[in-house]
Amino acid sequence: MAGDGTRHLPVRLERGVSLSLGLGAAIFLLAMMLVTTVDVAGRYLFATPLPGAFELTQLLLAATVFAGLPLVTLKEEHVSVTLLSERLKGRAAALHGALSSALSAAVFIVVARQLGVQAMRLASYGDTTSLLRIPMAPLAWTMSVLAGLTAFILVALAVSHLLGAIRGRR
């Protein structure tokens, strides 16, 4: 039934995921900007850089990139070279979309798995950053989950494009 709200669940889910990931990426980016501003101001005004600024910037950059990947994938807004794809129409374009999404999904499945393996290693060693002693495993796990989410979205896009090819439209 349309009145019970279940019909729009995928749209609501997409909006929720988009909002959460976008907000997360924005917060990480803002934090990175603040760290850089405080570091530069401290360096020039007081001749004292922010301790651990380099480590914080590295961690925040990784978090920003991996929070943005599923969001950009969901909206199909990746930077791409369109030498061939602009010329494709109809079924050919849909098949191209399905194939590129499926191949990208395979890559992200490998990335997610390898990040998971690395997260387990980091957790077993108790690895931390050098200066601030921030544990590395939680970030690696988060990156693994976000890469897995990106792979899941790419599989869904591949299926969507494939169904479009079967139906004869993009």
Tab-separated table of C-alpha atoms in Angstrom:
chain	number	residue	atom	x	y	z
A	1	MET	CA	0.000	0.000	0.000
A	2	ALA	CA	1.194	3.452	-0.817
A	3	GLY	CA	-0.267	4.975	2.345
A	4	ASP	CA	1.736	2.886	4.801
A	5	GLY	CA	5.086	4.303	3.696
A	6	THR	CA	6.663	0.975	2.735
A	7	ARG	CA	6.563	1.799	-0.953
A	8	HIS	CA	9.113	4.577	-0.493
A	9	LEU	CA	11.504	2.649	1.739
A	10	PRO	CA	14.332	2.523	-0.852
A	11	VAL	CA	14.044	6.284	-1.402
A	12	ARG	CA	14.053	6.891	2.351
A	13	LEU	CA	16.992	4.544	2.784
A	14	GLU	CA	18.901	6.317	0.017
A	15	ARG	CA	18.195	9.699	1.589
A	16	GLY	CA	19.239	8.458	5.022
A	17	VAL	CA	22.472	6.955	3.732
A	18	SER	CA	23.211	10.064	1.659
A	19	LEU	CA	22.561	12.379	4.589
A	20	SER	CA	24.609	10.296	7.040
A	21	LEU	CA	27.595	9.868	4.744
A	22	GLY	CA	27.483	13.452	3.514
A	23	LEU	CA	27.305	14.767	7.057
A	24	GLY	CA	30.128	12.459	8.140
A	25	ALA	CA	32.366	13.524	5.255
A	26	ALA	CA	31.566	17.194	5.930
A	27	ILE	CA	32.414	16.835	9.629
A	28	PHE	CA	35.698	15.086	8.820
A	29	LEU	CA	36.564	17.770	6.264
A	30	LEU	CA	35.707	20.557	8.715
A	31	ALA	CA	37.843	18.891	11.389
A	32	MET	CA	40.720	18.616	8.906
A	33	MET	CA	40.376	22.316	8.074
A	34	LEU	CA	40.374	23.239	11.769
A	35	VAL	CA	43.441	21.099	12.484
A	36	THR	CA	45.286	22.698	9.562
A	37	THR	CA	44.237	26.221	10.584
A	38	VAL	CA	45.301	25.732	14.206
A	39	ASP	CA	48.566	24.105	13.087
A	40	VAL	CA	49.457	26.906	10.663
A	41	ALA	CA	48.401	29.656	13.087
A	42	GLY	CA	50.409	28.052	15.879
A	43	ARG	CA	53.394	27.654	13.610
A	44	TYR	CA	53.447	31.282	12.426
A	45	LEU	CA	52.110	33.157	15.452
A	46	PHE	CA	53.674	31.187	18.298
A	47	ALA	CA	56.421	29.177	16.553
A	48	THR	CA	54.711	26.044	17.916
A	49	PRO	CA	52.913	23.685	15.538
A	50	LEU	CA	49.948	21.635	16.719
A	51	PRO	CA	51.324	18.354	18.095
A	52	GLY	CA	50.047	15.432	16.039
A	53	ALA	CA	48.575	17.614	13.287
A	54	PHE	CA	50.116	15.426	10.583
A	55	GLU	CA	48.649	12.257	12.140
A	56	LEU	CA	45.221	13.840	12.581
A	57	THR	CA	45.253	15.085	8.993
A	58	GLN	CA	46.128	11.614	7.696
A	59	LEU	CA	43.333	9.953	9.677
A	60	LEU	CA	40.759	12.603	8.804
A	61	LEU	CA	41.697	12.475	5.113
A	62	ALA	CA	41.196	8.700	5.023
A	63	ALA	CA	37.862	9.049	6.833
A	64	THR	CA	36.722	11.821	4.467
A	65	VAL	CA	37.594	9.853	1.331
A	66	PHE	CA	36.005	6.604	2.473
A	67	ALA	CA	32.860	8.341	3.775
A	68	GLY	CA	32.519	10.031	0.390
A	69	LEU	CA	33.001	6.907	-1.750
A	70	PRO	CA	29.592	5.290	-1.139
A	71	LEU	CA	27.891	8.676	-1.452
A	72	VAL	CA	29.503	9.489	-4.787
A	73	THR	CA	28.827	5.946	-5.995
A	74	LEU	CA	25.176	6.086	-4.954
A	75	LYS	CA	24.703	9.265	-6.967
A	76	GLU	CA	26.875	7.949	-9.847
A	77	GLU	CA	29.016	11.083	-9.726
A	78	HIS	CA	32.492	9.588	-10.007
A	79	VAL	CA	34.999	11.358	-12.189
A	80	SER	CA	35.130	9.374	-15.410
A	81	VAL	CA	36.618	9.477	-18.868
A	82	THR	CA	33.835	9.368	-21.437
A	83	LEU	CA	35.739	8.566	-24.612
A	84	LEU	CA	33.479	5.631	-25.388
A	85	SER	CA	30.487	5.961	-23.091
A	86	GLU	CA	29.202	9.262	-24.570
A	87	ARG	CA	28.735	7.592	-27.918
A	88	LEU	CA	26.722	4.683	-26.554
A	89	LYS	CA	22.926	4.845	-26.569
A	90	GLY	CA	20.099	2.660	-25.300
A	91	ARG	CA	20.988	-0.943	-24.533
A	92	ALA	CA	24.668	-0.464	-25.287
A	93	ALA	CA	24.889	2.361	-22.736
A	94	ALA	CA	23.013	0.292	-20.151
A	95	LEU	CA	25.281	-2.723	-20.758
A	96	HIS	CA	28.323	-0.475	-20.448
A	97	GLY	CA	26.961	0.837	-17.135
A	98	ALA	CA	26.279	-2.703	-15.913
A	99	LEU	CA	29.745	-3.936	-16.882
A	100	SER	CA	31.617	-0.971	-15.415
A	101	SER	CA	29.577	-1.153	-12.190
A	102	ALA	CA	30.161	-4.912	-11.899
A	103	LEU	CA	33.918	-4.565	-12.457
A	104	SER	CA	34.097	-1.701	-9.974
A	105	ALA	CA	32.134	-3.787	-7.458
A	106	ALA	CA	34.670	-6.599	-7.834
A	107	VAL	CA	37.515	-4.161	-7.154
A	108	PHE	CA	35.784	-2.757	-4.078
A	109	ILE	CA	35.064	-6.241	-2.749
A	110	VAL	CA	38.800	-6.927	-2.877
A	111	VAL	CA	39.570	-3.542	-1.281
A	112	ALA	CA	37.031	-4.167	1.512
A	113	ARG	CA	38.437	-7.631	2.171
A	114	GLN	CA	42.042	-6.456	2.241
A	115	LEU	CA	41.163	-3.572	4.547
A	116	GLY	CA	39.411	-6.063	6.829
A	117	VAL	CA	42.513	-8.264	6.880
A	118	GLN	CA	44.655	-5.216	7.630
A	119	ALA	CA	42.248	-4.121	10.384
A	120	MET	CA	42.586	-7.545	12.027
A	121	ARG	CA	46.373	-7.268	11.889
A	122	LEU	CA	46.327	-3.755	13.326
A	123	ALA	CA	43.993	-4.874	16.114
A	124	SER	CA	46.144	-7.903	16.954
A	125	TYR	CA	49.274	-5.736	17.188
A	126	GLY	CA	47.470	-2.928	19.016
A	127	ASP	CA	48.936	-0.578	16.412
A	128	THR	CA	48.583	3.154	17.104
A	129	THR	CA	49.775	6.401	15.594
A	130	SER	CA	53.279	7.400	16.681
A	131	LEU	CA	52.675	10.622	18.570
A	132	LEU	CA	49.041	10.707	19.664
A	133	ARG	CA	48.696	6.929	20.153
A	134	ILE	CA	45.364	6.797	18.317
A	135	PRO	CA	44.415	3.151	17.607
A	136	MET	CA	44.541	2.384	13.884
A	137	ALA	CA	42.254	-0.672	13.774
A	138	PRO	CA	38.932	1.210	14.179
A	139	LEU	CA	39.731	3.414	11.186
A	140	ALA	CA	40.734	0.389	9.098
A	141	TRP	CA	37.485	-1.394	10.074
A	142	THR	CA	35.471	1.696	9.165
A	143	MET	CA	37.243	1.951	5.817
A	144	SER	CA	36.570	-1.751	5.182
A	145	VAL	CA	32.858	-1.368	5.951
A	146	LEU	CA	32.558	1.737	3.760
A	147	ALA	CA	34.382	-0.012	0.894
A	148	GLY	CA	31.967	-2.934	1.341
A	149	LEU	CA	29.013	-0.538	1.243
A	150	THR	CA	30.433	0.952	-1.949
A	151	ALA	CA	30.686	-2.561	-3.443
A	152	PHE	CA	27.077	-3.292	-2.439
A	153	ILE	CA	25.890	-0.064	-4.088
A	154	LEU	CA	27.870	-0.919	-7.228
A	155	VAL	CA	26.254	-4.374	-7.394
A	156	ALA	CA	22.825	-2.733	-7.093
A	157	LEU	CA	23.746	-0.277	-9.857
A	158	ALA	CA	25.002	-3.117	-12.070
A	159	VAL	CA	21.690	-4.945	-11.623
A	160	SER	CA	19.757	-1.743	-12.300
A	161	HIS	CA	21.722	-1.063	-15.494
A	162	LEU	CA	21.342	-4.688	-16.578
A	163	LEU	CA	17.576	-4.536	-16.075
A	164	GLY	CA	17.587	-1.317	-18.092
A	165	ALA	CA	19.436	-3.107	-20.895
A	166	ILE	CA	16.919	-5.943	-20.843
A	167	ARG	CA	14.056	-3.458	-21.005
A	168	GLY	CA	15.817	-1.535	-23.764
A	169	ARG	CA	16.563	1.735	-22.015
A	170	ARG	CA	19.299	3.285	-19.947
